mmCIF file of C-alpha atoms in Angstrom:
data_model
loop_
_atom_site.group_PDB
_atom_site.id
_atom_site.type_symbol
_atom_site.label_atom_id
_atom_site.label_comp_id
_atom_site.label_asym_id
_atom_site.label_seq_id
_atom_site.Cartn_x
_atom_site.Cartn_y
_atom_site.Cartn_z
ATOM 1 C CA MET X 45 0.064 0.354 -0.215
ATOM 2 C CA GLU X 46 1.423 3.295 -0.523
ATOM 3 C CA ALA X 47 1.930 5.970 1.572
ATOM 4 C CA GLU X 48 -0.482 9.330 1.207
ATOM 5 C CA SER X 49 1.303 12.480 0.704
ATOM 6 C CA PRO X 50 0.918 15.378 3.606
ATOM 7 C CA GLU X 51 -0.434 17.446 0.920
ATOM 8 C CA LYS X 52 -3.227 15.074 -0.072
ATOM 9 C CA LYS X 53 -3.836 14.126 3.915
ATOM 10 C CA ILE X 54 -4.377 18.077 4.523
ATOM 11 C CA GLU X 55 -6.881 18.511 2.271
ATOM 12 C CA GLU X 56 -9.052 15.477 2.658
ATOM 13 C CA ASP X 57 -9.004 16.474 6.232
ATOM 14 C CA SER X 58 -10.395 19.990 5.440
ATOM 15 C CA GLN X 59 -13.053 18.035 3.067
ATOM 16 C CA GLU X 60 -14.178 16.215 6.124
ATOM 17 C CA GLU X 61 -14.249 18.957 8.515
ATOM 18 C CA LEU X 62 -16.680 21.014 5.749
ATOM 19 C CA LYS X 63 -18.719 17.816 5.632
ATOM 20 C CA GLU X 64 -19.109 18.123 9.547
ATOM 21 C CA HIS X 65 -19.812 21.963 9.641
ATOM 22 C CA PRO X 66 -21.398 23.096 6.529
ATOM 23 C CA GLY X 67 -21.839 26.624 7.737
ATOM 24 C CA GLU X 68 -18.068 27.206 7.655
ATOM 25 C CA ARG X 69 -18.021 26.467 3.696
ATOM 26 C CA ASP X 70 -19.923 29.902 3.671
ATOM 27 C CA LYS X 71 -18.038 32.039 6.265
ATOM 28 C CA GLU X 72 -14.534 30.969 3.998
ATOM 29 C CA ALA X 73 -16.613 31.939 0.663
ATOM 30 C CA ASP X 74 -17.624 35.178 2.276
ATOM 31 C CA ASN X 75 -14.079 35.643 3.407
ATOM 32 C CA GLU X 76 -13.044 34.701 0.329
ATOM 33 C CA GLU X 77 -15.533 37.044 -1.500
ATOM 34 C CA SER X 78 -14.216 39.974 0.672
ATOM 35 C CA GLU X 79 -10.539 39.624 -0.448
ATOM 36 C CA ILE X 80 -11.304 39.218 -4.301
ATOM 37 C CA PRO X 81 -11.151 42.389 -6.244
ATOM 38 C CA LEU X 82 -14.439 43.775 -7.306
ATOM 39 C CA GLU X 83 -13.605 43.470 -11.127
ATOM 40 C CA LYS X 84 -13.135 39.753 -10.592
ATOM 41 C CA MET X 85 -16.485 38.881 -8.689
ATOM 42 C CA THR X 86 -19.287 36.794 -9.964
ATOM 43 C CA LYS X 87 -22.581 38.463 -9.885
ATOM 44 C CA ARG X 88 -23.240 36.761 -7.142
ATOM 45 C CA GLN X 89 -20.836 37.223 -4.674
ATOM 46 C CA LEU X 90 -21.124 41.093 -6.143
ATOM 47 C CA LEU X 91 -24.397 40.607 -4.889
ATOM 48 C CA ASN X 92 -23.917 39.229 -1.536
ATOM 49 C CA ARG X 93 -20.906 42.231 -1.304
ATOM 50 C CA VAL X 94 -23.940 44.429 -2.046
ATOM 51 C CA LYS X 95 -25.975 43.147 0.744
ATOM 52 C CA GLU X 96 -23.131 43.144 3.347
ATOM 53 C CA VAL X 97 -22.204 46.825 2.843
ATOM 54 C CA GLN X 98 -26.084 47.889 2.813
ATOM 55 C CA LYS X 99 -26.377 45.603 5.975
ATOM 56 C CA THR X 100 -23.507 47.835 7.150
ATOM 57 C CA ALA X 101 -24.906 51.304 5.578
ATOM 58 C CA ASP X 102 -28.497 50.733 7.559
ATOM 59 C CA LYS X 103 -26.658 49.668 10.539
ATOM 60 C CA ASN X 104 -24.437 52.997 10.531
ATOM 61 C CA PHE X 105 -27.694 55.216 9.648
ATOM 62 C CA ASP X 106 -29.836 53.942 12.516
ATOM 63 C CA LEU X 107 -27.165 54.380 14.900
ATOM 64 C CA TYR X 108 -26.929 58.311 12.932
ATOM 65 C CA VAL X 109 -30.485 58.960 13.467
ATOM 66 C CA ARG X 110 -30.734 57.435 17.007
ATOM 67 C CA SER X 111 -27.312 59.664 17.923
ATOM 68 C CA GLN X 112 -29.157 62.606 16.079
ATOM 69 C CA ALA X 113 -32.434 62.236 18.433
ATOM 70 C CA GLU X 114 -30.131 61.757 21.356
ATOM 71 C CA ILE X 115 -28.589 65.195 20.917
ATOM 72 C CA ASP X 116 -32.115 66.980 20.037
ATOM 73 C CA ASN X 117 -33.043 65.588 23.428
ATOM 74 C CA LEU X 118 -30.231 67.119 25.266
ATOM 75 C CA LYS X 119 -30.449 70.297 23.476
ATOM 76 C CA LYS X 120 -34.124 70.577 24.816
ATOM 77 C CA ARG X 121 -33.427 69.313 28.090
ATOM 78 C CA PHE X 122 -30.503 71.778 28.408
ATOM 79 C CA GLN X 123 -32.780 74.665 27.055
ATOM 80 C CA ARG X 124 -35.432 73.444 29.974
ATOM 81 C CA ASP X 125 -32.840 73.177 32.685
ATOM 82 C CA LYS X 126 -31.398 76.905 31.755
ATOM 83 C CA ALA X 127 -34.767 78.833 31.445
ATOM 84 C CA GLU X 128 -35.845 77.121 35.134
ATOM 85 C CA LEU X 129 -32.392 77.902 36.367
ATOM 86 C CA TYR X 130 -33.086 81.756 35.013
ATOM 87 C CA LYS X 131 -36.815 81.520 36.436
ATOM 88 C CA PHE X 132 -35.643 81.113 39.968
ATOM 89 C CA SER X 133 -32.339 82.330 40.123
ATOM 90 C CA ASN X 134 -33.423 85.233 42.155
ATOM 91 C CA GLU X 135 -35.608 83.217 44.566
ATOM 92 C CA SER X 136 -33.149 83.621 47.625
ATOM 93 C CA LEU X 137 -32.944 87.692 47.335
ATOM 94 C CA ILE X 138 -36.582 87.883 46.618
ATOM 95 C CA LYS X 139 -37.423 85.592 50.129
ATOM 96 C CA ASN X 140 -35.031 88.287 51.830
ATOM 97 C CA LEU X 141 -36.698 91.317 50.099
ATOM 98 C CA LEU X 142 -40.235 90.163 51.613
ATOM 99 C CA SER X 143 -38.774 90.603 55.082
ATOM 100 C CA VAL X 144 -38.258 94.467 53.926
ATOM 101 C CA GLY X 145 -41.571 94.746 52.757
ATOM 102 C CA ASP X 146 -42.894 93.169 56.107
ATOM 103 C CA ASN X 147 -41.478 95.916 57.943
ATOM 104 C CA LEU X 148 -42.524 99.122 55.464
ATOM 105 C CA GLU X 149 -45.973 97.946 55.869
ATOM 106 C CA LYS X 150 -45.659 97.358 59.661
ATOM 107 C CA ALA X 151 -44.215 101.249 59.744
ATOM 108 C CA ILE X 152 -47.324 102.398 57.749
ATOM 109 C CA ALA X 153 -49.624 101.117 60.046
ATOM 110 C CA HIS X 154 -47.743 102.176 62.736
ATOM 111 C CA SER X 155 -48.208 106.029 61.596
ATOM 112 C CA GLU X 156 -51.335 105.667 60.748
ATOM 113 C CA ASN X 157 -51.990 105.011 64.684
ATOM 114 C CA ASP X 158 -49.502 107.413 66.175
ATOM 115 C CA ASN X 159 -48.598 110.826 64.810
ATOM 116 C CA SER X 160 -45.020 110.137 66.431
ATOM 117 C CA LEU X 161 -42.784 111.085 63.148
ATOM 118 C CA ASP X 162 -39.456 110.107 65.095
ATOM 119 C CA ALA X 163 -40.875 106.550 65.917
ATOM 120 C CA LEU X 164 -41.450 106.079 62.028
ATOM 121 C CA ARG X 165 -38.402 107.925 61.006
ATOM 122 C CA GLU X 166 -36.884 104.702 63.162
ATOM 123 C CA GLY X 167 -38.697 102.343 61.267
ATOM 124 C CA VAL X 168 -37.905 103.687 58.375
ATOM 125 C CA GLU X 169 -34.267 103.657 58.879
ATOM 126 C CA LEU X 170 -34.188 100.150 60.304
ATOM 127 C CA THR X 171 -35.983 98.899 57.183
ATOM 128 C CA LEU X 172 -33.471 100.751 55.093
ATOM 129 C CA LYS X 173 -30.915 99.264 57.011
ATOM 130 C CA GLY X 174 -32.325 96.005 56.752
ATOM 131 C CA LEU X 175 -32.708 96.316 52.814
ATOM 132 C CA MET X 176 -28.859 97.391 52.525
ATOM 133 C CA ASP X 177 -27.975 94.206 54.212
ATOM 134 C CA THR X 178 -30.062 91.948 52.510
ATOM 135 C CA LEU X 179 -28.131 93.499 49.206
ATOM 136 C CA GLU X 180 -24.992 93.336 50.648
ATOM 137 C CA ARG X 181 -25.263 89.256 51.662
ATOM 138 C CA GLU X 182 -26.547 89.391 47.646
ATOM 139 C CA GLY X 183 -22.932 90.860 46.526
ATOM 140 C CA LEU X 184 -23.695 94.454 46.260
ATOM 141 C CA GLU X 185 -21.607 97.175 47.614
ATOM 142 C CA SER X 186 -22.223 100.856 47.381
ATOM 143 C CA VAL X 187 -19.812 102.928 45.334
ATOM 144 C CA LYS X 188 -17.455 105.415 47.282
ATOM 145 C CA ALA X 189 -17.833 108.928 46.297
ATOM 146 C CA LEU X 190 -18.102 111.880 49.026
ATOM 147 C CA ASP X 191 -14.764 113.337 49.687
ATOM 148 C CA GLU X 192 -13.205 111.398 46.931
ATOM 149 C CA PRO X 193 -11.156 112.208 43.634
ATOM 150 C CA PHE X 194 -13.352 112.074 41.031
ATOM 151 C CA ASP X 195 -13.245 108.282 38.818
ATOM 152 C CA PRO X 196 -15.380 107.893 35.681
ATOM 153 C CA ASN X 197 -15.070 104.473 36.347
ATOM 154 C CA PHE X 198 -17.439 104.972 39.248
ATOM 155 C CA HIS X 199 -18.633 108.305 38.800
ATOM 156 C CA GLU X 200 -20.904 110.273 36.690
ATOM 157 C CA ALA X 201 -20.578 114.190 37.164
ATOM 158 C CA VAL X 202 -23.522 116.161 36.496
ATOM 159 C CA SER X 203 -21.913 119.763 37.465
ATOM 160 C CA GLU X 204 -18.874 121.208 38.643
ATOM 161 C CA LEU X 205 -19.433 123.944 41.488
ATOM 162 C CA LYS X 206 -16.517 126.319 42.057
ATOM 163 C CA ASP X 207 -14.926 125.447 45.588
ATOM 164 C CA ASN X 208 -11.718 126.485 46.877
ATOM 165 C CA SER X 209 -11.920 124.200 50.027
ATOM 166 C CA VAL X 210 -10.827 121.069 48.420
ATOM 167 C CA LYS X 211 -8.562 120.218 45.554
ATOM 168 C CA PRO X 212 -10.145 120.424 42.082
ATOM 169 C CA GLY X 213 -11.751 117.343 40.926
ATOM 170 C CA THR X 214 -12.843 116.360 44.137
ATOM 171 C CA VAL X 215 -16.758 114.984 44.612
ATOM 172 C CA ILE X 216 -18.229 117.259 46.841
ATOM 173 C CA GLN X 217 -21.977 116.466 46.760
ATOM 174 C CA GLU X 218 -23.506 112.596 45.709
ATOM 175 C CA LEU X 219 -26.741 113.158 44.219
ATOM 176 C CA GLN X 220 -27.506 109.734 44.063
ATOM 177 C CA LYS X 221 -25.194 106.505 45.264
ATOM 178 C CA GLY X 222 -23.484 104.142 42.720
ATOM 179 C CA TYR X 223 -23.297 100.197 43.157
ATOM 180 C CA ILE X 224 -20.982 97.500 42.571
ATOM 181 C CA LEU X 225 -22.584 93.839 42.115
ATOM 182 C CA ASN X 226 -19.866 91.248 42.166
ATOM 183 C CA GLN X 227 -16.997 93.387 41.183
ATOM 184 C CA ARG X 228 -19.161 95.019 38.413
ATOM 185 C CA LEU X 229 -20.353 98.695 38.307
ATOM 186 C CA ILE X 230 -24.080 98.398 37.953
ATOM 187 C CA ARG X 231 -24.982 102.239 38.348
ATOM 188 C CA PRO X 232 -22.315 104.821 38.541
ATOM 189 C CA ALA X 233 -22.410 107.867 41.549
ATOM 190 C CA MET X 234 -24.056 110.885 40.247
ATOM 191 C CA VAL X 235 -21.917 113.467 41.533
ATOM 192 C CA ILE X 236 -21.225 117.512 41.651
ATOM 193 C CA VAL X 237 -17.348 117.927 41.406
ATOM 194 C CA SER X 238 -15.168 120.976 42.571
ATOM 195 C CA LYS X 239 -13.769 122.939 40.168
ATOM 196 C CA LYS X 240 -10.923 126.064 41.036
ATOM 197 C CA ASP X 241 -12.558 129.458 41.733
ATOM 198 C CA GLU X 242 -10.944 131.363 38.457
#
Protein backbone atom coordinates (compact mmCIF):
# COMPACT_ATOMS: atom_id res chain seq x y z
CA MET A 1 0.00 0.00 0.00
CA GLU A 2 1.34 3.43 -1.06
CA ALA A 3 1.73 6.07 1.70
CA GLU A 4 -0.41 9.22 1.34
CA SER A 5 1.38 12.50 0.69
CA PRO A 6 1.05 15.16 3.43
CA GLU A 7 -0.69 17.62 1.01
CA LYS A 8 -3.34 15.03 0.11
CA LYS A 9 -3.91 14.23 3.79
CA ILE A 10 -4.50 17.98 4.64
CA GLU A 11 -6.96 18.35 1.74
CA GLU A 12 -8.92 15.27 2.83
CA ASP A 13 -9.05 16.51 6.44
CA SER A 14 -10.38 19.91 5.38
CA GLN A 15 -13.05 18.22 3.19
CA GLU A 16 -14.08 16.11 6.22
CA GLU A 17 -14.36 19.28 8.38
CA LEU A 18 -16.52 20.98 5.77
CA LYS A 19 -18.86 17.95 5.71
CA GLU A 20 -19.15 18.07 9.52
CA HIS A 21 -19.58 21.92 9.61
CA PRO A 22 -21.29 23.01 6.38
CA GLY A 23 -21.71 26.64 7.59
CA GLU A 24 -17.95 27.04 7.62
CA ARG A 25 -17.89 26.81 3.81
CA ASP A 26 -20.14 29.93 3.59
CA LYS A 27 -17.94 31.85 6.04
CA GLU A 28 -14.86 30.92 4.11
CA ALA A 29 -16.59 31.89 0.87
CA ASP A 30 -17.57 35.27 2.38
CA ASN A 31 -14.00 35.87 3.53
CA GLU A 32 -12.71 34.89 0.14
CA GLU A 33 -15.28 37.19 -1.54
CA SER A 34 -14.17 40.18 0.54
CA GLU A 35 -10.57 39.52 -0.50
CA ILE A 36 -11.39 39.19 -4.22
CA PRO A 37 -11.10 42.47 -6.17
CA LEU A 38 -14.50 43.78 -7.35
CA GLU A 39 -13.59 43.39 -11.04
CA LYS A 40 -13.04 39.65 -10.58
CA MET A 41 -16.18 38.85 -8.56
CA THR A 42 -19.06 36.84 -9.97
CA LYS A 43 -22.59 38.28 -9.97
CA ARG A 44 -23.47 36.23 -6.91
CA GLN A 45 -20.38 37.42 -5.05
CA LEU A 46 -21.11 41.04 -6.01
CA LEU A 47 -24.72 40.70 -4.84
CA ASN A 48 -23.55 39.25 -1.50
CA ARG A 49 -21.05 42.07 -1.14
CA VAL A 50 -23.72 44.71 -1.91
CA LYS A 51 -26.06 43.14 0.68
CA GLU A 52 -23.26 43.16 3.25
CA VAL A 53 -22.40 46.80 2.56
CA GLN A 54 -26.11 47.77 2.61
CA LYS A 55 -26.55 46.02 5.97
CA THR A 56 -23.58 47.95 7.40
CA ALA A 57 -24.90 51.21 5.91
CA ASP A 58 -28.37 50.62 7.39
CA LYS A 59 -26.85 49.91 10.79
CA ASN A 60 -24.71 53.07 10.64
CA PHE A 61 -27.67 55.18 9.48
CA ASP A 62 -29.76 53.86 12.37
CA LEU A 63 -26.97 54.78 14.79
CA TYR A 64 -26.76 58.24 13.22
CA VAL A 65 -30.54 58.81 13.53
CA ARG A 66 -30.49 57.66 17.17
CA SER A 67 -27.50 59.90 17.94
CA GLN A 68 -29.22 62.91 16.37
CA ALA A 69 -32.37 62.23 18.38
CA GLU A 70 -30.29 61.97 21.57
CA ILE A 71 -28.52 65.26 20.76
CA ASP A 72 -31.88 66.97 20.12
CA ASN A 73 -33.21 65.64 23.42
CA LEU A 74 -30.12 66.88 25.27
CA LYS A 75 -30.48 70.33 23.68
CA LYS A 76 -34.14 70.52 24.70
CA ARG A 77 -33.34 69.36 28.23
CA PHE A 78 -30.52 71.92 28.49
CA GLN A 79 -32.84 74.74 27.31
CA ARG A 80 -35.52 73.63 29.78
CA ASP A 81 -33.01 73.47 32.67
CA LYS A 82 -31.55 76.84 31.68
CA ALA A 83 -35.00 78.47 31.60
CA GLU A 84 -35.83 76.92 34.98
CA LEU A 85 -32.56 78.13 36.48
CA TYR A 86 -33.07 81.64 35.12
CA LYS A 87 -36.67 81.71 36.33
CA PHE A 88 -35.71 80.94 39.93
CA SER A 89 -32.18 82.38 40.07
CA ASN A 90 -33.24 85.32 42.23
CA GLU A 91 -35.50 83.29 44.53
CA SER A 92 -33.30 83.72 47.62
CA LEU A 93 -33.02 87.48 47.03
CA ILE A 94 -36.80 87.82 46.69
CA LYS A 95 -37.33 85.80 49.90
CA ASN A 96 -34.92 88.11 51.76
CA LEU A 97 -36.62 91.23 50.37
CA LEU A 98 -40.02 90.05 51.62
CA SER A 99 -38.99 90.91 55.18
CA VAL A 100 -38.14 94.45 54.02
CA GLY A 101 -41.65 94.75 52.56
CA ASP A 102 -43.11 93.42 55.82
CA ASN A 103 -41.22 96.09 57.79
CA LEU A 104 -42.44 98.86 55.47
CA GLU A 105 -46.03 97.67 55.92
CA LYS A 106 -45.54 97.76 59.71
CA ALA A 107 -44.09 101.28 59.49
CA ILE A 108 -47.11 102.47 57.48
CA ALA A 109 -49.53 100.81 59.91
CA HIS A 110 -47.65 102.30 62.87
CA SER A 111 -47.72 105.81 61.34
CA GLU A 112 -51.53 105.64 61.03
CA ASN A 113 -51.95 104.82 64.73
CA ASP A 114 -49.29 107.14 66.11
CA ASN A 115 -48.43 110.68 65.15
CA SER A 116 -44.81 110.29 66.25
CA LEU A 117 -42.56 111.17 63.32
CA ASP A 118 -39.49 110.06 65.27
CA ALA A 119 -40.83 106.51 65.60
CA LEU A 120 -41.74 106.45 61.90
CA ARG A 121 -38.30 107.74 60.93
CA GLU A 122 -36.62 105.14 63.13
CA GLY A 123 -38.74 102.37 61.56
CA VAL A 124 -37.88 103.50 58.02
CA GLU A 125 -34.16 103.71 58.91
CA LEU A 126 -34.24 100.17 60.30
CA THR A 127 -36.03 98.97 57.17
CA LEU A 128 -33.46 100.65 54.93
CA LYS A 129 -30.65 99.05 56.95
CA GLY A 130 -32.33 95.65 56.58
CA LEU A 131 -32.65 96.19 52.82
CA MET A 132 -28.99 97.19 52.44
CA ASP A 133 -27.84 94.24 54.59
CA THR A 134 -29.83 91.88 52.36
CA LEU A 135 -28.36 93.37 49.19
CA GLU A 136 -24.82 93.24 50.63
CA ARG A 137 -25.26 89.52 51.31
CA GLU A 138 -26.09 89.17 47.60
CA GLY A 139 -22.77 90.86 46.67
CA LEU A 140 -23.86 94.51 46.38
CA GLU A 141 -21.63 97.31 47.64
CA SER A 142 -21.94 101.06 47.33
CA VAL A 143 -19.46 103.16 45.37
CA LYS A 144 -17.37 105.50 47.51
CA ALA A 145 -17.93 108.99 46.19
CA LEU A 146 -18.12 111.86 48.70
CA ASP A 147 -14.73 113.56 49.28
CA GLU A 148 -13.10 111.13 46.82
CA PRO A 149 -11.22 112.21 43.68
CA PHE A 150 -13.55 112.05 40.67
CA ASP A 151 -13.20 108.69 38.87
CA PRO A 152 -15.11 108.35 35.57
CA ASN A 153 -15.06 104.56 36.03
CA PHE A 154 -17.33 104.87 39.08
CA HIS A 155 -18.73 108.41 39.07
CA GLU A 156 -20.94 110.36 36.68
CA ALA A 157 -20.46 114.13 37.02
CA VAL A 158 -23.67 116.08 36.49
CA SER A 159 -22.11 119.47 37.22
CA GLU A 160 -19.10 121.31 38.63
CA LEU A 161 -19.08 123.87 41.45
CA LYS A 162 -16.39 126.33 42.47
CA ASP A 163 -14.99 125.24 45.82
CA ASN A 164 -11.56 126.33 47.03
CA SER A 165 -11.80 124.33 50.27
CA VAL A 166 -10.97 121.07 48.43
CA LYS A 167 -8.70 120.08 45.57
CA PRO A 168 -10.20 120.52 42.10
CA GLY A 169 -11.77 117.32 40.78
CA THR A 170 -13.01 116.20 44.20
CA VAL A 171 -16.56 114.92 44.66
CA ILE A 172 -18.28 117.48 46.89
CA GLN A 173 -21.85 116.23 46.65
CA GLU A 174 -23.46 112.86 45.92
CA LEU A 175 -26.88 113.13 44.27
CA GLN A 176 -27.46 109.41 43.80
CA LYS A 177 -25.48 106.48 45.17
CA GLY A 178 -23.63 104.19 42.80
CA TYR A 179 -23.47 100.43 43.22
CA ILE A 180 -21.15 97.54 42.37
CA LEU A 181 -22.48 93.98 42.18
CA ASN A 182 -19.87 91.24 42.51
CA GLN A 183 -17.05 93.55 41.32
CA ARG A 184 -19.08 94.88 38.36
CA LEU A 185 -20.37 98.45 38.28
CA ILE A 186 -24.13 98.37 37.80
CA ARG A 187 -24.80 102.06 38.44
CA PRO A 188 -22.32 104.93 38.68
CA ALA A 189 -22.70 107.48 41.46
CA MET A 190 -24.19 110.76 40.22
CA VAL A 191 -22.01 113.49 41.68
CA ILE A 192 -21.09 117.16 41.68
CA VAL A 193 -17.37 117.83 41.36
CA SER A 194 -15.31 120.78 42.62
CA LYS A 195 -13.46 123.11 40.29
CA LYS A 196 -11.05 125.99 40.77
CA ASP A 197 -12.40 129.45 41.39
CA GLU A 198 -11.09 131.40 38.40
